[in-house]
CSV table of C-alpha atoms and ligand atoms in Angstrom, one decimal:
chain,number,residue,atom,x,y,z
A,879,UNK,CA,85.3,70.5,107.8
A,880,UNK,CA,86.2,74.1,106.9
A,881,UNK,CA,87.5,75.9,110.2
A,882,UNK,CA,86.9,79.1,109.1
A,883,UNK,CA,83.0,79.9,109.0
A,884,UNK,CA,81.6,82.9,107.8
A,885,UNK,CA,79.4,85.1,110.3
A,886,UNK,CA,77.0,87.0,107.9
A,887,UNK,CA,74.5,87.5,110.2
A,888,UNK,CA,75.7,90.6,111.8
A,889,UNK,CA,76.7,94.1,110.7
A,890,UNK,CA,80.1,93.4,110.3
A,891,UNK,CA,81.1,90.0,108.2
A,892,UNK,CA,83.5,88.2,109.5
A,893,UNK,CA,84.8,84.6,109.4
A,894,UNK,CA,84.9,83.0,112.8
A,895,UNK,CA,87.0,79.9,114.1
A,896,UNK,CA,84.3,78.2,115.3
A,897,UNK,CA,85.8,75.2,116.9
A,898,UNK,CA,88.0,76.6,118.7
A,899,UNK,CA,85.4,79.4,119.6
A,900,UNK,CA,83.3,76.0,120.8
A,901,UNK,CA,86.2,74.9,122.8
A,902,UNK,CA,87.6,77.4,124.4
A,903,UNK,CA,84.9,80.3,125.0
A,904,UNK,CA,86.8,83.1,126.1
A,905,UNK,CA,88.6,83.4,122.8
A,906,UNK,CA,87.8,85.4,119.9
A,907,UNK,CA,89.6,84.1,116.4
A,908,UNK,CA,88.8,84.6,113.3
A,909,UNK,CA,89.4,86.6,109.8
A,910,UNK,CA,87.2,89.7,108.3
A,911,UNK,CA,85.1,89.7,105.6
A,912,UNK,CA,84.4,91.8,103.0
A,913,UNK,CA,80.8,92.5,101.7
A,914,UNK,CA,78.7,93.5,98.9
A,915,UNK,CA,79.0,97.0,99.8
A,916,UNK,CA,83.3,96.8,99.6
A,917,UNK,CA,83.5,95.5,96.2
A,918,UNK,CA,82.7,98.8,95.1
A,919,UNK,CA,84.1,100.6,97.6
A,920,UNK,CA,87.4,98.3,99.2
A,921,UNK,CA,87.8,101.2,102.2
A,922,UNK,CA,84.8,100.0,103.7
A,923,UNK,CA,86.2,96.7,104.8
A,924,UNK,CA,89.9,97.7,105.2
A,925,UNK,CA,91.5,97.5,108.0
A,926,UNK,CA,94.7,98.6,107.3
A,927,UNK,CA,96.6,102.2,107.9
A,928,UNK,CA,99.1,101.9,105.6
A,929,UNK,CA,97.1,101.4,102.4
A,930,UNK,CA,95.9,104.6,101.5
A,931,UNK,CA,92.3,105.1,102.5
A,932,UNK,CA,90.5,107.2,105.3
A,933,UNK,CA,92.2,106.9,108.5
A,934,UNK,CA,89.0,107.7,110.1
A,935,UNK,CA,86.8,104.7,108.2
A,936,UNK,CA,89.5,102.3,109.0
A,937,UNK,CA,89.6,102.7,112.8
A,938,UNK,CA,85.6,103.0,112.9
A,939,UNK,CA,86.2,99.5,110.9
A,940,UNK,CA,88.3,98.4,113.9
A,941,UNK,CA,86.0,99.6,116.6
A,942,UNK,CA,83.2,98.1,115.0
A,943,UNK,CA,85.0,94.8,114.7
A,944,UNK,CA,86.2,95.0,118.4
A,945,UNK,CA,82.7,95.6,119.7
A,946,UNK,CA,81.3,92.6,117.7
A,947,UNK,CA,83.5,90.3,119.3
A,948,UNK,CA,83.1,91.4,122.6
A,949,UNK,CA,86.6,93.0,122.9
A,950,UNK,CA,86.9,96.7,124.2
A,951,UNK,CA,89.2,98.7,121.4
A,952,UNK,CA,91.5,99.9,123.0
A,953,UNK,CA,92.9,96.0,123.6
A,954,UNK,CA,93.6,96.6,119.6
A,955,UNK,CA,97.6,95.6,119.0
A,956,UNK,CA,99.2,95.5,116.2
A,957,UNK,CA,102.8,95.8,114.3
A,958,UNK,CA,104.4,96.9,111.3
A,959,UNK,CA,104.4,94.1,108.8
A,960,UNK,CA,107.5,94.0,107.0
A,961,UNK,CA,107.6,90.3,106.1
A,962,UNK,CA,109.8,89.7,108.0
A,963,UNK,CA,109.8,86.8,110.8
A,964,UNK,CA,110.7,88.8,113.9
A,965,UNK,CA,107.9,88.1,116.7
A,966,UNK,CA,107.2,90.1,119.8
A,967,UNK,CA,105.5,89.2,122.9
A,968,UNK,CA,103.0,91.7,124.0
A,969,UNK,CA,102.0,92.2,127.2
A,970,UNK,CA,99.3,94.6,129.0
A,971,UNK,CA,102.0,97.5,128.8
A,972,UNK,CA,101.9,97.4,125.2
A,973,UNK,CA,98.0,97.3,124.7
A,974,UNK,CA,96.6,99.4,122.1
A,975,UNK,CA,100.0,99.6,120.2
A,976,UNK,CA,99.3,100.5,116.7
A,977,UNK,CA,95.7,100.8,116.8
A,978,UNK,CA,95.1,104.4,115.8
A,979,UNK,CA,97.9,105.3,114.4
A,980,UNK,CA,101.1,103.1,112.8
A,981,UNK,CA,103.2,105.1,114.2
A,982,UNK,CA,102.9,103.5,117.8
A,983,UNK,CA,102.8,99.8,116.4
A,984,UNK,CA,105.7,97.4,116.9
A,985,UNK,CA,108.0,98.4,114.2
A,986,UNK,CA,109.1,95.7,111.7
A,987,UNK,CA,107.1,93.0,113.5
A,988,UNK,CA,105.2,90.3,111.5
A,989,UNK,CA,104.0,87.9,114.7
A,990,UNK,CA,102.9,88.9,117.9
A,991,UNK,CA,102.1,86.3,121.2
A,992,UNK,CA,100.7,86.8,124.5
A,993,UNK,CA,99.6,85.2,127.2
A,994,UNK,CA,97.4,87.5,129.1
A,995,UNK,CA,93.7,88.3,128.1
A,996,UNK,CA,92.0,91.3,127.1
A,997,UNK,CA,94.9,91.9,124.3
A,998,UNK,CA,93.4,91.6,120.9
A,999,UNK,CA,96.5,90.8,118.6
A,1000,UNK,CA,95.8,91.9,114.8
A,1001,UNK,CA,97.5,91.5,111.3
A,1002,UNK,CA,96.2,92.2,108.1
A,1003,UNK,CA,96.2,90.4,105.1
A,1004,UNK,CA,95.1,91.0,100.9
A,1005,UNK,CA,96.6,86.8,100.1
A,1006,UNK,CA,99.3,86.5,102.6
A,1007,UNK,CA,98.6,83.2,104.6
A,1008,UNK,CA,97.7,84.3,108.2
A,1009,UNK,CA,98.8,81.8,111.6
A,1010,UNK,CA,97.1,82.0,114.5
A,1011,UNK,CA,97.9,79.8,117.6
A,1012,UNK,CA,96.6,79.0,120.6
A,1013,UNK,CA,98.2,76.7,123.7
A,1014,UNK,CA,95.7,76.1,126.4
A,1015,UNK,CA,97.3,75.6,129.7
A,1016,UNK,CA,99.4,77.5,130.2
A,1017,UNK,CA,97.3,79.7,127.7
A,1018,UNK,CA,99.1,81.0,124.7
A,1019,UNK,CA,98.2,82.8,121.5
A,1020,UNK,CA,99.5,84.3,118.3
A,1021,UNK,CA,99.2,85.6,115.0
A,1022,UNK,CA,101.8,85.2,112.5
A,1023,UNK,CA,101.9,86.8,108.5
A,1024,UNK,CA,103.5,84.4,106.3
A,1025,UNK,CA,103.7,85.6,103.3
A,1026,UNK,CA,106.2,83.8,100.5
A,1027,UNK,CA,109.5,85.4,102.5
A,1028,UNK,CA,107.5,84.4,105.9
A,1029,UNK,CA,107.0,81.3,104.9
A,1030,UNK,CA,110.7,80.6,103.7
A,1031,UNK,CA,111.7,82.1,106.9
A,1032,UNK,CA,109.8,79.5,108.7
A,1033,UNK,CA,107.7,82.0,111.0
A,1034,UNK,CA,105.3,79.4,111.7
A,1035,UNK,CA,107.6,77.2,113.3
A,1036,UNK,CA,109.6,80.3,114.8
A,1037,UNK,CA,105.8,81.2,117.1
A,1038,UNK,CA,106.0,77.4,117.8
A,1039,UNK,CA,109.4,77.5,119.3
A,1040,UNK,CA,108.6,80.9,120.9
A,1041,UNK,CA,105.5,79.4,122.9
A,1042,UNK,CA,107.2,76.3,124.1
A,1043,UNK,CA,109.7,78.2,125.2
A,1044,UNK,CA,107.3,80.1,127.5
A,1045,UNK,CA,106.1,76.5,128.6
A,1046,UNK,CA,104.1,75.3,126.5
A,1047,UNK,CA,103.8,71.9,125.5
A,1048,UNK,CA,104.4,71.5,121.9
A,1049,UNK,CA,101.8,68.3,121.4
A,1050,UNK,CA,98.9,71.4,123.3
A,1051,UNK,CA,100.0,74.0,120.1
A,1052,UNK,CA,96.8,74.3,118.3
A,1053,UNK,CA,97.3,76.5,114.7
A,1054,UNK,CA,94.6,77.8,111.9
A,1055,UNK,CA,96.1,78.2,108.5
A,1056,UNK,CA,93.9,81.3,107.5
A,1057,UNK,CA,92.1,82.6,104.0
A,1058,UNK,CA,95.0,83.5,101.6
A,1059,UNK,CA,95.7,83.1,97.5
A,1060,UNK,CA,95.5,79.3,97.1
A,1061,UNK,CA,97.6,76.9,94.5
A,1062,UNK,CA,94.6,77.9,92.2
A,1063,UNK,CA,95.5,81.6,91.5
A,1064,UNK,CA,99.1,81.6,92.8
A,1065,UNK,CA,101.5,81.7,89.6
A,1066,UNK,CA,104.9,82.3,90.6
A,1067,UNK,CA,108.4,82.4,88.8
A,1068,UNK,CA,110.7,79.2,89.3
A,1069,UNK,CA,113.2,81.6,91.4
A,1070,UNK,CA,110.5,81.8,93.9
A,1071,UNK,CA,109.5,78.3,94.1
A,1072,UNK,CA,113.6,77.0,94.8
A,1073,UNK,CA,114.0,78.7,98.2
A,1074,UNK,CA,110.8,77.0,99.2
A,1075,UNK,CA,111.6,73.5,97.9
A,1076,UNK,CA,114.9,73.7,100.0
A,1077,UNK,CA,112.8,73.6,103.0
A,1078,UNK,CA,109.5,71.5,102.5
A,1079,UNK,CA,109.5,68.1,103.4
A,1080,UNK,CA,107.2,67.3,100.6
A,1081,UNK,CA,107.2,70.5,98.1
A,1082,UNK,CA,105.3,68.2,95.4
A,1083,UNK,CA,102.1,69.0,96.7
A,1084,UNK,CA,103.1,72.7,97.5
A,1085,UNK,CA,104.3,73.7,94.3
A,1086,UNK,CA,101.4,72.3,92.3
A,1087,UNK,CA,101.7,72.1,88.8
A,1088,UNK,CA,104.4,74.0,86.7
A,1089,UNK,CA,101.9,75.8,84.5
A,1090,UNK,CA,104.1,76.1,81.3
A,1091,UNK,CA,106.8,78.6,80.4
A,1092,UNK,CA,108.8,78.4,83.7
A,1093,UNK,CA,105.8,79.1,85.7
A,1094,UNK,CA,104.7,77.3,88.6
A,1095,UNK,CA,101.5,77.6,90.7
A,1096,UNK,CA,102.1,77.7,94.4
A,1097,UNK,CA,99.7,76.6,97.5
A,1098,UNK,CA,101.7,78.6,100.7
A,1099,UNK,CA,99.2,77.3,102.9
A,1100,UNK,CA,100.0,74.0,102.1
A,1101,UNK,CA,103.7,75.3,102.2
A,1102,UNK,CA,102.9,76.3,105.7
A,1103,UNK,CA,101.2,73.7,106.9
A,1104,UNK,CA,104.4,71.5,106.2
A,1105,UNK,CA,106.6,73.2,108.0
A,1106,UNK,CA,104.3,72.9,111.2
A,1107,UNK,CA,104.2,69.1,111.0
A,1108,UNK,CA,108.3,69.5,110.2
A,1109,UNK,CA,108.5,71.4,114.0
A,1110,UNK,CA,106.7,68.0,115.3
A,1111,UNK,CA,102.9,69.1,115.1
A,1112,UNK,CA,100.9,66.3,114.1
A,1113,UNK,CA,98.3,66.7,111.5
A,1114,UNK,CA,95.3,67.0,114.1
A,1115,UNK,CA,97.0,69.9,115.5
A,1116,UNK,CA,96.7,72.1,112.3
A,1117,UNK,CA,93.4,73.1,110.7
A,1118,UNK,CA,93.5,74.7,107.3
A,1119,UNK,CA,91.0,76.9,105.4
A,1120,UNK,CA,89.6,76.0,101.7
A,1121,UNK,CA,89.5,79.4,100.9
A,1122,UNK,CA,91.2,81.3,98.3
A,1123,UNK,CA,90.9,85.4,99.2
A,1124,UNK,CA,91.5,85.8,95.0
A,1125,UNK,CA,89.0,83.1,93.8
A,1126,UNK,CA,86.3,85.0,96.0
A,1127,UNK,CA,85.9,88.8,95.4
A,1128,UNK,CA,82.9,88.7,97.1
A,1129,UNK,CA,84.3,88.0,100.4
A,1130,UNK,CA,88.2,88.6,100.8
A,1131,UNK,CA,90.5,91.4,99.5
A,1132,UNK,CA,93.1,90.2,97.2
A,1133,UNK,CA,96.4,92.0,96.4
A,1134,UNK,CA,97.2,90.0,93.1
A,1135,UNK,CA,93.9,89.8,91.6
A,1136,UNK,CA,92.8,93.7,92.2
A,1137,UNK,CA,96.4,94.7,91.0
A,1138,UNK,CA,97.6,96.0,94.3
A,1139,UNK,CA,94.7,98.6,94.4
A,1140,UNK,CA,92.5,96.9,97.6
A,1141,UNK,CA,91.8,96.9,101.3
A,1142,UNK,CA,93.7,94.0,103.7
A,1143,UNK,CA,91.2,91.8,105.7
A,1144,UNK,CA,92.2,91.8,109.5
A,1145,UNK,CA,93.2,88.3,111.2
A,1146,UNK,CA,92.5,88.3,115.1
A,1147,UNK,CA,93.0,86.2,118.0
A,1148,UNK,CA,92.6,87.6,121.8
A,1149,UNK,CA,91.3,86.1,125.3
A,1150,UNK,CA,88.4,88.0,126.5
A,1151,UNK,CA,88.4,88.7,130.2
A,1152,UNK,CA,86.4,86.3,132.6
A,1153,UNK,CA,84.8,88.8,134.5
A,1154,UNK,CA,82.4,90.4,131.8
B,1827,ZN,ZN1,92.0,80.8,93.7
């Protein structure tokens, strides 16, 4: 069954995790949506400050986001993606990092974990492959950006280490592999496919079909999802979308089909507090 379910309901499109919405209720997790209105006019679904665009639409984006999920905005945290794989915890001294202004935001930071609620952890994403954890008891969540260098660096099993480390038991490590350019639309040169058949346990079905001329077409969230059964998740620990941000225009921003020239989707996860 597709984790990721779109919420088109409402004002603001989004695509919701539902089970783990079902199963744990004071989490919010999900991906944004774009909507008929944004194919014509990307700024109205971006949630990005560093990709040109209004600063003032794209924090009314946020707010308007926050408020659907029941999250006050000014529990908005985010960093500066680099893809890289350095991760940051965040705690309640840091809420709000980023979320006005980049210049606040965790510099050089591409995955962010807490463990305290009301802190809604944000990263943004035009066919990256975005991570998002969550570890019950003791609770634990994260977002991670794993784009081709992410995913080579490993920054999935990186926020797995990270949360057992901080006491989680590894076998408790739920993780969503989000909406991102699937094995469909991803064409890459062979010098990007080597690095990642180094570390895949099983790179055949990654690296899907060489598509002629020293092409290959490459499925990162497949990729990705490898490497967390590699750090010992078992495959009932991992969900992964169906969707392809570049096969769908409709609903997802995608840097390589729109030629660089588009919004980034915002991926979420955050623990809202009991008491409201
Ligand atoms: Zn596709």
């Amino acid at each position: 069954m597709e984790p990721f379910q779109l919420q088109d309901d409402v004002s603001v499109p989004y695509f919701s995790l539902r089970s783990w919405e079902r199963e744990f209720p004071h989490l919010a997790a999900g991906i944004s949506a774009r909507d008929g209105e944004s194919v014509e006019n990307p700024n109205s679904t971006n949630y990005a400050l560093h990709v040109g665009g209004r600063r003032e639409t794209v924090i009314q984006n946020r707010k308007r986001l926050a408020s659907r999920l029941g999250m006050p905005f000014s529990s908005w945290t985010c960093g500066e993606q680099v893809h890289g794989v350095a991760i940051r915890e965040v705690t309640s001294a840091d809420r709000g990092k980023g979320r006005e202004s980049m210049d606040s935001a965790f510099p050089e930071t591409d995955g962010l974990l807490t463990r305290e609620p009301d802190l809604l952890l944000t990263s943004f994403y035009a066919d990256c492959v975005p991570l998002l954890f969550y570890s019950p008891d003791p609770a634990w969540i994260g977002v991670a950006h794993a784009g081709w260098r992410g995913t080579v660096g490993k920054i999935g099993s990186r926020m797995v280490r990270e949360i057992v480390r901080r006491g989680a038991a590894r076998d408790q490590i739920h993780v969503a592999i989000g909406p991102s350019i699937g094995g469909c639309c991803y064409e890459v040169d062979e010098k990007v496919v080597m690095p990642l058949k180094d570390v895949l346990p099983n790179p055949g079905r990654a690296v899907v079909q060489p598509s002629g001329r020293g092409k290959w077409k490459l499925d990162l969230k497949e990729a990705n999802r490898q490497l967390l059964l590699k750090e010992g998740l078992k495959e009932d620990q991992v969900v992964m979308t169906g969707w392809c941000t570049s096969c769908h225009p409709d609903l997802f921003h995608s840097h390589r089909r729109d030629h660089g020239k588009t919004g980034r989707m915002v991926a979420f996860i955050g623990m809202r507090k009991d008491d409201e």
